[in-house]
Amino acid sequence: MEKEEDSDDTFGGWHPIKDIKDPSLEVLAKFVISEYNKQKNSRLNFETVVSGDELEVAGMKYRLVLNVNDGCNEGTNIYEAEVYVRAWDDYSELIYMKPIN
């Protein structure tokens, strides 16, 4: 019997986000940056979602790679963030966000 290849509907573990251009990801990324700015007294601005993974739990976890700028330096900075979302009660929580460049 041949080993079955991983399918898109396999549960367990992180999976790449299928549509990185989905407008809801931009909304989520802006939430992440807003929360980070509040926590760190920072002034980062969203530019783009570079890539991301998702994990189905009791809700969803997203691990996003984001291009951001601080409004002062030229160019962008790359950050990784993880956020937890429960759609049924409109709850979102920033788990972490850190620079990776």
mmCIF file of N, CA, C and O in Angstrom:
data_model
loop_
_atom_site.group_PDB
_atom_site.id
_atom_site.type_symbol
_atom_site.label_atom_id
_atom_site.label_comp_id
_atom_site.label_asym_id
_atom_site.label_seq_id
_atom_site.Cartn_x
_atom_site.Cartn_y
_atom_site.Cartn_z
ATOM 1 N N MET A 1 0.833 -1.179 0.000
ATOM 2 C CA MET A 1 0.000 0.000 0.000
ATOM 3 C C MET A 1 0.877 1.240 0.000
ATOM 4 O O MET A 1 1.803 1.354 0.786
ATOM 5 N N GLU A 2 0.601 2.158 -0.921
ATOM 6 C CA GLU A 2 1.394 3.380 -1.015
ATOM 7 C C GLU A 2 1.034 4.347 0.097
ATOM 8 O O GLU A 2 -0.095 4.413 0.545
ATOM 9 N N LYS A 3 2.053 5.116 0.529
ATOM 10 C CA LYS A 3 1.820 6.137 1.539
ATOM 11 C C LYS A 3 1.036 7.283 0.910
ATOM 12 O O LYS A 3 1.379 7.764 -0.170
ATOM 13 N N GLU A 4 -0.019 7.712 1.584
ATOM 14 C CA GLU A 4 -0.842 8.806 1.076
ATOM 15 C C GLU A 4 -0.131 10.132 1.302
ATOM 16 O O GLU A 4 0.411 10.387 2.364
ATOM 17 N N GLU A 5 -0.087 10.960 0.269
ATOM 18 C CA GLU A 5 0.520 12.286 0.378
ATOM 19 C C GLU A 5 -0.303 13.149 1.308
ATOM 20 O O GLU A 5 -1.501 12.973 1.448
ATOM 21 N N ASP A 6 0.365 14.139 1.968
ATOM 22 C CA ASP A 6 -0.353 15.093 2.805
ATOM 23 C C ASP A 6 -1.358 15.839 1.951
ATOM 24 O O ASP A 6 -1.043 16.312 0.875
ATOM 25 N N SER A 7 -2.564 15.931 2.434
ATOM 26 C CA SER A 7 -3.594 16.662 1.706
ATOM 27 C C SER A 7 -3.863 17.986 2.385
ATOM 28 O O SER A 7 -3.456 18.212 3.511
ATOM 29 N N ASP A 8 -4.543 18.868 1.690
ATOM 30 C CA ASP A 8 -4.854 20.193 2.221
ATOM 31 C C ASP A 8 -5.761 20.132 3.427
ATOM 32 O O ASP A 8 -5.811 21.062 4.210
ATOM 33 N N ASP A 9 -6.503 19.051 3.602
ATOM 34 C CA ASP A 9 -7.431 18.978 4.718
ATOM 35 C C ASP A 9 -6.885 18.146 5.884
ATOM 36 O O ASP A 9 -7.620 17.759 6.768
ATOM 37 N N THR A 10 -5.579 17.913 5.902
ATOM 38 C CA THR A 10 -4.960 17.194 6.999
ATOM 39 C C THR A 10 -4.940 18.078 8.238
ATOM 40 O O THR A 10 -4.572 19.227 8.173
ATOM 41 N N PHE A 11 -5.364 17.530 9.380
ATOM 42 C CA PHE A 11 -5.352 18.283 10.624
ATOM 43 C C PHE A 11 -4.069 18.017 11.376
ATOM 44 O O PHE A 11 -3.420 17.003 11.209
ATOM 45 N N GLY A 12 -3.718 18.941 12.225
ATOM 46 C CA GLY A 12 -2.518 18.807 13.024
ATOM 47 C C GLY A 12 -1.345 19.470 12.352
ATOM 48 O O GLY A 12 -1.016 19.168 11.223
ATOM 49 N N GLY A 13 -0.768 20.413 13.022
ATOM 50 C CA GLY A 13 0.400 21.097 12.500
ATOM 51 C C GLY A 13 0.059 22.345 11.708
ATOM 52 O O GLY A 13 -1.086 22.572 11.326
ATOM 53 N N TRP A 14 1.057 23.133 11.509
ATOM 54 C CA TRP A 14 0.925 24.375 10.748
ATOM 55 C C TRP A 14 0.859 24.076 9.251
ATOM 56 O O TRP A 14 1.541 23.165 8.778
ATOM 57 N N HIS A 15 0.047 24.849 8.531
ATOM 58 C CA HIS A 15 -0.088 24.728 7.083
ATOM 59 C C HIS A 15 0.037 26.113 6.452
ATOM 60 O O HIS A 15 -0.456 27.089 7.014
ATOM 61 N N PRO A 16 0.663 26.208 5.280
ATOM 62 C CA PRO A 16 0.743 27.510 4.609
ATOM 63 C C PRO A 16 -0.650 28.074 4.326
ATOM 64 O O PRO A 16 -1.569 27.332 3.988
ATOM 65 N N ILE A 17 -0.781 29.372 4.472
ATOM 66 C CA ILE A 17 -2.032 30.040 4.125
ATOM 67 C C ILE A 17 -2.172 29.984 2.612
ATOM 68 O O ILE A 17 -1.250 30.350 1.884
ATOM 69 N N LYS A 18 -3.307 29.532 2.137
ATOM 70 C CA LYS A 18 -3.509 29.331 0.703
ATOM 71 C C LYS A 18 -3.557 30.632 -0.080
ATOM 72 O O LYS A 18 -2.975 30.735 -1.153
ATOM 73 N N ASP A 19 -4.267 31.633 0.440
ATOM 74 C CA ASP A 19 -4.421 32.899 -0.286
ATOM 75 C C ASP A 19 -3.858 34.035 0.548
ATOM 76 O O ASP A 19 -4.562 34.655 1.334
ATOM 77 N N ILE A 20 -2.582 34.311 0.382
ATOM 78 C CA ILE A 20 -1.901 35.339 1.166
ATOM 79 C C ILE A 20 -2.422 36.745 0.842
ATOM 80 O O ILE A 20 -2.210 37.678 1.606
ATOM 81 N N LYS A 21 -3.123 36.892 -0.267
ATOM 82 C CA LYS A 21 -3.692 38.190 -0.664
ATOM 83 C C LYS A 21 -5.121 38.382 -0.164
ATOM 84 O O LYS A 21 -5.748 39.393 -0.459
ATOM 85 N N ASP A 22 -5.639 37.444 0.621
ATOM 86 C CA ASP A 22 -6.991 37.550 1.166
ATOM 87 C C ASP A 22 -7.112 38.837 1.984
ATOM 88 O O ASP A 22 -6.300 39.073 2.889
ATOM 89 N N PRO A 23 -8.089 39.689 1.688
ATOM 90 C CA PRO A 23 -8.245 40.956 2.418
ATOM 91 C C PRO A 23 -8.406 40.779 3.931
ATOM 92 O O PRO A 23 -8.012 41.657 4.698
ATOM 93 N N SER A 24 -8.942 39.655 4.373
ATOM 94 C CA SER A 24 -9.092 39.450 5.815
ATOM 95 C C SER A 24 -7.730 39.314 6.505
ATOM 96 O O SER A 24 -7.593 39.651 7.684
ATOM 97 N N LEU A 25 -6.710 38.864 5.782
ATOM 98 C CA LEU A 25 -5.366 38.794 6.360
ATOM 99 C C LEU A 25 -4.788 40.183 6.583
ATOM 100 O O LEU A 25 -4.083 40.420 7.557
ATOM 101 N N GLU A 26 -5.094 41.113 5.678
ATOM 102 C CA GLU A 26 -4.636 42.490 5.860
ATOM 103 C C GLU A 26 -5.282 43.094 7.109
ATOM 104 O O GLU A 26 -4.616 43.759 7.900
ATOM 105 N N VAL A 27 -6.569 42.831 7.296
ATOM 106 C CA VAL A 27 -7.268 43.310 8.501
ATOM 107 C C VAL A 27 -6.601 42.720 9.746
ATOM 108 O O VAL A 27 -6.339 43.428 10.726
ATOM 109 N N LEU A 28 -6.317 41.425 9.716
ATOM 110 C CA LEU A 28 -5.672 40.762 10.840
ATOM 111 C C LEU A 28 -4.275 41.337 11.086
ATOM 112 O O LEU A 28 -3.893 41.589 12.230
ATOM 113 N N ALA A 29 -3.514 41.562 10.034
ATOM 114 C CA ALA A 29 -2.171 42.119 10.162
ATOM 115 C C ALA A 29 -2.217 43.525 10.772
ATOM 116 O O ALA A 29 -1.383 43.865 11.621
ATOM 117 N N LYS A 30 -3.184 44.320 10.365
ATOM 118 C CA LYS A 30 -3.321 45.669 10.938
ATOM 119 C C LYS A 30 -3.681 45.598 12.417
ATOM 120 O O LYS A 30 -3.204 46.405 13.220
ATOM 121 N N PHE A 31 -4.511 44.620 12.805
ATOM 122 C CA PHE A 31 -4.813 44.408 14.216
ATOM 123 C C PHE A 31 -3.537 44.066 14.981
ATOM 124 O O PHE A 31 -3.266 44.612 16.058
ATOM 125 N N VAL A 32 -2.744 43.148 14.438
ATOM 126 C CA VAL A 32 -1.498 42.722 15.073
ATOM 127 C C VAL A 32 -0.588 43.917 15.309
ATOM 128 O O VAL A 32 -0.053 44.107 16.412
ATOM 129 N N ILE A 33 -0.418 44.736 14.302
ATOM 130 C CA ILE A 33 0.477 45.889 14.425
ATOM 131 C C ILE A 33 -0.076 46.904 15.421
ATOM 132 O O ILE A 33 0.665 47.468 16.224
ATOM 133 N N SER A 34 -1.373 47.110 15.413
ATOM 134 C CA SER A 34 -2.002 48.024 16.366
ATOM 135 C C SER A 34 -1.772 47.547 17.806
ATOM 136 O O SER A 34 -1.419 48.344 18.691
ATOM 137 N N GLU A 35 -1.966 46.253 18.044
ATOM 138 C CA GLU A 35 -1.748 45.702 19.383
ATOM 139 C C GLU A 35 -0.280 45.811 19.796
ATOM 140 O O GLU A 35 0.027 46.149 20.935
ATOM 141 N N TYR A 36 0.609 45.521 18.880
ATOM 142 C CA TYR A 36 2.042 45.632 19.157
ATOM 143 C C TYR A 36 2.392 47.075 19.515
ATOM 144 O O TYR A 36 3.119 47.332 20.482
ATOM 145 N N ASN A 37 1.870 48.023 18.733
ATOM 146 C CA ASN A 37 2.142 49.433 18.997
ATOM 147 C C ASN A 37 1.665 49.843 20.385
ATOM 148 O O ASN A 37 2.348 50.588 21.087
ATOM 149 N N LYS A 38 0.510 49.351 20.804
ATOM 150 C CA LYS A 38 -0.008 49.655 22.149
ATOM 151 C C LYS A 38 0.901 49.064 23.229
ATOM 152 O O LYS A 38 1.219 49.732 24.217
ATOM 153 N N GLN A 39 1.309 47.821 23.039
ATOM 154 C CA GLN A 39 2.121 47.133 24.051
ATOM 155 C C GLN A 39 3.520 47.712 24.169
ATOM 156 O O GLN A 39 4.079 47.788 25.260
ATOM 157 N N LYS A 40 4.095 48.103 23.050
ATOM 158 C CA LYS A 40 5.501 48.539 23.026
ATOM 159 C C LYS A 40 5.656 50.052 22.878
ATOM 160 O O LYS A 40 6.779 50.535 22.743
ATOM 161 N N ASN A 41 4.542 50.776 22.883
ATOM 162 C CA ASN A 41 4.570 52.222 22.660
ATOM 163 C C ASN A 41 5.378 52.543 21.403
ATOM 164 O O ASN A 41 6.299 53.354 21.411
ATOM 165 N N SER A 42 5.009 51.877 20.330
ATOM 166 C CA SER A 42 5.716 51.954 19.056
ATOM 167 C C SER A 42 4.821 52.628 18.019
ATOM 168 O O SER A 42 3.653 52.903 18.278
ATOM 169 N N ARG A 43 5.376 52.880 16.847
ATOM 170 C CA ARG A 43 4.606 53.505 15.761
ATOM 171 C C ARG A 43 4.839 52.799 14.435
ATOM 172 O O ARG A 43 5.110 53.428 13.417
ATOM 173 N N LEU A 44 4.737 51.484 14.450
ATOM 174 C CA LEU A 44 4.924 50.732 13.215
ATOM 175 C C LEU A 44 3.694 50.883 12.324
ATOM 176 O O LEU A 44 2.577 51.027 12.812
ATOM 177 N N ASN A 45 3.927 50.822 11.023
ATOM 178 C CA ASN A 45 2.855 50.910 10.026
ATOM 179 C C ASN A 45 2.888 49.673 9.143
ATOM 180 O O ASN A 45 3.949 49.230 8.718
ATOM 181 N N PHE A 46 1.711 49.157 8.832
ATOM 182 C CA PHE A 46 1.571 47.985 7.971
ATOM 183 C C PHE A 46 1.939 48.325 6.526
ATOM 184 O O PHE A 46 1.588 49.383 6.021
ATOM 185 N N GLU A 47 2.641 47.405 5.879
ATOM 186 C CA GLU A 47 2.894 47.507 4.439
ATOM 187 C C GLU A 47 2.298 46.325 3.700
ATOM 188 O O GLU A 47 1.390 46.502 2.918
ATOM 189 N N THR A 48 2.798 45.112 3.954
ATOM 190 C CA THR A 48 2.259 43.931 3.271
ATOM 191 C C THR A 48 2.402 42.685 4.140
ATOM 192 O O THR A 48 3.243 42.635 5.034
ATOM 193 N N VAL A 49 1.578 41.697 3.832
ATOM 194 C CA VAL A 49 1.749 40.354 4.386
ATOM 195 C C VAL A 49 2.639 39.612 3.398
ATOM 196 O O VAL A 49 2.301 39.488 2.222
ATOM 197 N N VAL A 50 3.784 39.150 3.859
ATOM 198 C CA VAL A 50 4.738 38.459 2.996
ATOM 199 C C VAL A 50 4.370 36.989 2.852
ATOM 200 O O VAL A 50 4.334 36.446 1.747
ATOM 201 N N SER A 51 4.102 36.344 3.983
ATOM 202 C CA SER A 51 3.757 34.927 3.981
ATOM 203 C C SER A 51 3.089 34.593 5.303
ATOM 204 O O SER A 51 3.025 35.428 6.207
ATOM 205 N N GLY A 52 2.615 33.370 5.407
ATOM 206 C CA GLY A 52 1.988 32.985 6.657
ATOM 207 C C GLY A 52 1.590 31.530 6.695
ATOM 208 O O GLY A 52 1.491 30.864 5.665
ATOM 209 N N ASP A 53 1.370 31.070 7.911
ATOM 210 C CA ASP A 53 0.908 29.717 8.178
ATOM 211 C C ASP A 53 -0.303 29.807 9.093
ATOM 212 O O ASP A 53 -0.487 30.800 9.802
ATOM 213 N N GLU A 54 -1.100 28.744 9.085
ATOM 214 C CA GLU A 54 -2.262 28.706 9.953
ATOM 215 C C GLU A 54 -2.330 27.358 10.649
ATOM 216 O O GLU A 54 -1.841 26.355 10.138
ATOM 217 N N LEU A 55 -2.946 27.370 11.833
ATOM 218 C CA LEU A 55 -3.089 26.172 12.642
ATOM 219 C C LEU A 55 -4.490 26.187 13.222
ATOM 220 O O LEU A 55 -4.876 27.130 13.906
ATOM 221 N N GLU A 56 -5.253 25.137 12.919
ATOM 222 C CA GLU A 56 -6.597 25.046 13.464
ATOM 223 C C GLU A 56 -6.525 24.481 14.871
ATOM 224 O O GLU A 56 -5.999 23.405 15.105
ATOM 225 N N VAL A 57 -7.019 25.262 15.811
ATOM 226 C CA VAL A 57 -7.118 24.857 17.211
ATOM 227 C C VAL A 57 -8.561 25.155 17.610
ATOM 228 O O VAL A 57 -9.437 25.111 16.771
ATOM 229 N N ALA A 58 -8.835 25.476 18.853
ATOM 230 C CA ALA A 58 -10.179 25.932 19.225
ATOM 231 C C ALA A 58 -10.250 27.389 18.755
ATOM 232 O O ALA A 58 -10.105 28.321 19.520
ATOM 233 N N GLY A 59 -10.388 27.563 17.471
ATOM 234 C CA GLY A 59 -10.221 28.841 16.784
ATOM 235 C C GLY A 59 -9.105 28.634 15.774
ATOM 236 O O GLY A 59 -8.870 27.515 15.311
ATOM 237 N N MET A 60 -8.395 29.700 15.460
ATOM 238 C CA MET A 60 -7.271 29.591 14.528
ATOM 239 C C MET A 60 -6.087 30.370 15.079
ATOM 240 O O MET A 60 -6.256 31.417 15.694
ATOM 241 N N LYS A 61 -4.898 29.838 14.833
ATOM 242 C CA LYS A 61 -3.672 30.579 15.078
ATOM 243 C C LYS A 61 -3.071 30.887 13.719
ATOM 244 O O LYS A 61 -3.099 30.054 12.816
ATOM 245 N N TYR A 62 -2.549 32.084 13.606
ATOM 246 C CA TYR A 62 -1.875 32.504 12.388
ATOM 247 C C TYR A 62 -0.469 32.940 12.753
ATOM 248 O O TYR A 62 -0.263 33.663 13.727
ATOM 249 N N ARG A 63 0.488 32.502 11.957
ATOM 250 C CA ARG A 63 1.872 32.950 12.075
ATOM 251 C C ARG A 63 2.141 33.720 10.797
ATOM 252 O O ARG A 63 2.156 33.132 9.704
ATOM 253 N N LEU A 64 2.323 35.023 10.920
ATOM 254 C CA LEU A 64 2.450 35.893 9.755
ATOM 255 C C LEU A 64 3.833 36.509 9.676
ATOM 256 O O LEU A 64 4.422 36.874 10.700
ATOM 257 N N VAL A 65 4.335 36.668 8.465
ATOM 258 C CA VAL A 65 5.544 37.436 8.205
ATOM 259 C C VAL A 65 5.075 38.721 7.527
ATOM 260 O O VAL A 65 4.384 38.672 6.504
ATOM 261 N N LEU A 66 5.439 39.856 8.145
ATOM 262 C CA LEU A 66 4.920 41.153 7.717
ATOM 263 C C LEU A 66 6.026 42.115 7.356
ATOM 264 O O LEU A 66 7.058 42.159 8.032
ATOM 265 N N ASN A 67 5.790 42.895 6.308
ATOM 266 C CA ASN A 67 6.622 44.061 6.024
ATOM 267 C C ASN A 67 5.978 45.233 6.741
ATOM 268 O O ASN A 67 4.786 45.497 6.568
ATOM 269 N N VAL A 68 6.764 45.927 7.556
ATOM 270 C CA VAL A 68 6.276 47.107 8.265
ATOM 271 C C VAL A 68 7.311 48.220 8.134
ATOM 272 O O VAL A 68 8.459 47.973 7.793
ATOM 273 N N ASN A 69 6.880 49.449 8.410
ATOM 274 C CA ASN A 69 7.843 50.547 8.495
ATOM 275 C C ASN A 69 7.543 51.344 9.745
ATOM 276 O O ASN A 69 6.451 51.281 10.300
ATOM 277 N N ASP A 70 8.551 52.088 10.199
ATOM 278 C CA ASP A 70 8.365 52.878 11.415
ATOM 279 C C ASP A 70 8.144 54.353 11.110
ATOM 280 O O ASP A 70 8.085 55.177 12.012
ATOM 281 N N GLY A 71 8.030 54.703 9.819
ATOM 282 C CA GLY A 71 7.774 56.078 9.437
ATOM 283 C C GLY A 71 9.007 56.958 9.442
ATOM 284 O O GLY A 71 8.951 58.088 8.977
ATOM 285 N N CYS A 72 10.117 56.460 9.962
ATOM 286 C CA CYS A 72 11.342 57.269 10.047
ATOM 287 C C CYS A 72 12.418 56.771 9.089
ATOM 288 O O CYS A 72 12.946 57.532 8.302
ATOM 289 N N ASN A 73 12.727 55.498 9.202
ATOM 290 C CA ASN A 73 13.784 54.921 8.367
ATOM 291 C C ASN A 73 13.236 54.594 6.983
ATOM 292 O O ASN A 73 12.076 54.233 6.841
ATOM 293 N N GLU A 74 14.094 54.719 5.998
ATOM 294 C CA GLU A 74 13.680 54.326 4.654
ATOM 295 C C GLU A 74 13.676 52.807 4.573
ATOM 296 O O GLU A 74 14.454 52.130 5.218
ATOM 297 N N GLY A 75 12.784 52.285 3.772
ATOM 298 C CA GLY A 75 12.697 50.843 3.608
ATOM 299 C C GLY A 75 11.758 50.225 4.622
ATOM 300 O O GLY A 75 11.122 50.905 5.414
ATOM 301 N N THR A 76 11.705 48.924 4.571
ATOM 302 C CA THR A 76 10.791 48.200 5.445
ATOM 303 C C THR A 76 11.564 47.285 6.380
ATOM 304 O O THR A 76 12.730 46.989 6.160
ATOM 305 N N ASN A 77 10.893 46.869 7.410
ATOM 306 C CA ASN A 77 11.422 45.893 8.349
ATOM 307 C C ASN A 77 10.527 44.670 8.280
ATOM 308 O O ASN A 77 9.325 44.787 8.037
ATOM 309 N N ILE A 78 11.100 43.516 8.532
ATOM 310 C CA ILE A 78 10.323 42.282 8.487
ATOM 311 C C ILE A 78 10.122 41.788 9.913
ATOM 312 O O ILE A 78 11.071 41.688 10.686
ATOM 313 N N TYR A 79 8.868 41.504 10.228
ATOM 314 C CA TYR A 79 8.494 41.003 11.545
ATOM 315 C C TYR A 79 7.742 39.698 11.384
ATOM 316 O O TYR A 79 7.063 39.484 10.382
ATOM 317 N N GLU A 80 7.864 38.855 12.403
ATOM 318 C CA GLU A 80 7.042 37.654 12.490
ATOM 319 C C GLU A 80 6.074 37.865 13.644
ATOM 320 O O GLU A 80 6.455 38.396 14.692
ATOM 321 N N ALA A 81 4.835 37.456 13.444
ATOM 322 C CA ALA A 81 3.830 37.593 14.488
ATOM 323 C C ALA A 81 2.984 36.338 14.546
ATOM 324 O O ALA A 81 2.764 35.677 13.538
ATOM 325 N N GLU A 82 2.508 36.042 15.753
ATOM 326 C CA GLU A 82 1.547 34.966 15.919
ATOM 327 C C GLU A 82 0.325 35.547 16.611
ATOM 328 O O GLU A 82 0.448 36.302 17.583
ATOM 329 N N VAL A 83 -0.844 35.204 16.085
ATOM 330 C CA VAL A 83 -2.099 35.729 16.619
ATOM 331 C C VAL A 83 -3.112 34.599 16.707
ATOM 332 O O VAL A 83 -3.115 33.699 15.871
ATOM 333 N N TYR A 84 -3.933 34.668 17.745
ATOM 334 C CA TYR A 84 -4.989 33.682 17.957
ATOM 335 C C TYR A 84 -6.324 34.360 17.688
ATOM 336 O O TYR A 84 -6.567 35.475 18.150
ATOM 337 N N VAL A 85 -7.209 33.688 16.935
ATOM 338 C CA VAL A 85 -8.498 34.262 16.551
ATOM 339 C C VAL A 85 -9.604 33.240 16.809
ATOM 340 O O VAL A 85 -9.490 32.087 16.411
ATOM 341 N N ARG A 86 -10.661 33.716 17.478
ATOM 342 C CA ARG A 86 -11.897 32.931 17.605
ATOM 343 C C ARG A 86 -12.971 33.721 16.892
ATOM 344 O O ARG A 86 -13.420 34.771 17.379
ATOM 345 N N ALA A 87 -13.405 33.231 15.763
ATOM 346 C CA ALA A 87 -14.375 33.963 14.945
ATOM 347 C C ALA A 87 -15.753 34.025 15.591
ATOM 348 O O ALA A 87 -16.462 35.011 15.433
ATOM 349 N N TRP A 88 -16.145 32.975 16.325
ATOM 350 C CA TRP A 88 -17.506 32.922 16.835
ATOM 351 C C TRP A 88 -17.808 33.968 17.899
ATOM 352 O O TRP A 88 -18.954 34.343 18.090
ATOM 353 N N ASP A 89 -16.785 34.485 18.606
ATOM 354 C CA ASP A 89 -17.065 35.539 19.585
ATOM 355 C C ASP A 89 -16.217 36.783 19.342
ATOM 356 O O ASP A 89 -16.068 37.624 20.205
ATOM 357 N N ASP A 90 -15.676 36.895 18.121
ATOM 358 C CA ASP A 90 -14.932 38.077 17.695
ATOM 359 C C ASP A 90 -13.761 38.397 18.627
ATOM 360 O O ASP A 90 -13.516 39.541 18.963
ATOM 361 N N TYR A 91 -13.046 37.359 19.054
ATOM 362 C CA TYR A 91 -11.913 37.521 19.956
ATOM 363 C C TYR A 91 -10.617 37.307 19.185
ATOM 364 O O TYR A 91 -10.471 36.329 18.452
ATOM 365 N N SER A 92 -9.666 38.225 19.371
ATOM 366 C CA SER A 92 -8.337 38.086 18.784
ATOM 367 C C SER A 92 -7.300 38.472 19.826
ATOM 368 O O SER A 92 -7.518 39.393 20.613
ATOM 369 N N GLU A 93 -6.176 37.762 19.812
ATOM 370 C CA GLU A 93 -5.118 38.029 20.777
ATOM 371 C C GLU A 93 -3.758 37.917 20.096
ATOM 372 O O GLU A 93 -3.454 36.903 19.462
ATOM 373 N N LEU A 94 -2.950 38.958 20.247
ATOM 374 C CA LEU A 94 -1.572 38.915 19.767
ATOM 375 C C LEU A 94 -0.762 38.068 20.737
ATOM 376 O O LEU A 94 -0.732 38.357 21.939
ATOM 377 N N ILE A 95 -0.151 37.012 20.249
ATOM 378 C CA ILE A 95 0.672 36.150 21.093
ATOM 379 C C ILE A 95 2.087 36.706 21.162
ATOM 380 O O ILE A 95 2.661 36.833 22.234
ATOM 381 N N TYR A 96 2.658 37.017 20.001
ATOM 382 C CA TYR A 96 3.961 37.677 19.970
ATOM 383 C C TYR A 96 4.151 38.356 18.627
ATOM 384 O O TYR A 96 3.487 38.023 17.646
ATOM 385 N N MET A 97 5.064 39.298 18.607
ATOM 386 C CA MET A 97 5.524 39.930 17.375
ATOM 387 C C MET A 97 6.968 40.332 17.609
ATOM 388 O O MET A 97 7.288 40.921 18.640
ATOM 389 N N LYS A 98 7.837 39.977 16.659
ATOM 390 C CA LYS A 98 9.264 40.272 16.824
ATOM 391 C C LYS A 98 9.905 40.504 15.457
ATOM 392 O O LYS A 98 9.480 39.923 14.455
ATOM 393 N N PRO A 99 10.932 41.349 15.425
ATOM 394 C CA PRO A 99 11.646 41.554 14.160
ATOM 395 C C PRO A 99 12.448 40.303 13.809
ATOM 396 O O PRO A 99 12.948 39.602 14.695
ATOM 397 N N ILE A 100 12.532 40.035 12.517
ATOM 398 C CA ILE A 100 13.333 38.869 12.097
ATOM 399 C C ILE A 100 14.407 39.245 11.087
ATOM 400 O O ILE A 100 15.021 38.392 10.506
ATOM 401 N N ASN A 101 14.633 40.539 10.892
ATOM 402 C CA ASN A 101 15.710 40.917 9.964
ATOM 403 C C ASN A 101 16.834 41.586 10.657
ATOM 404 O O ASN A 101 16.812 41.992 11.761
#
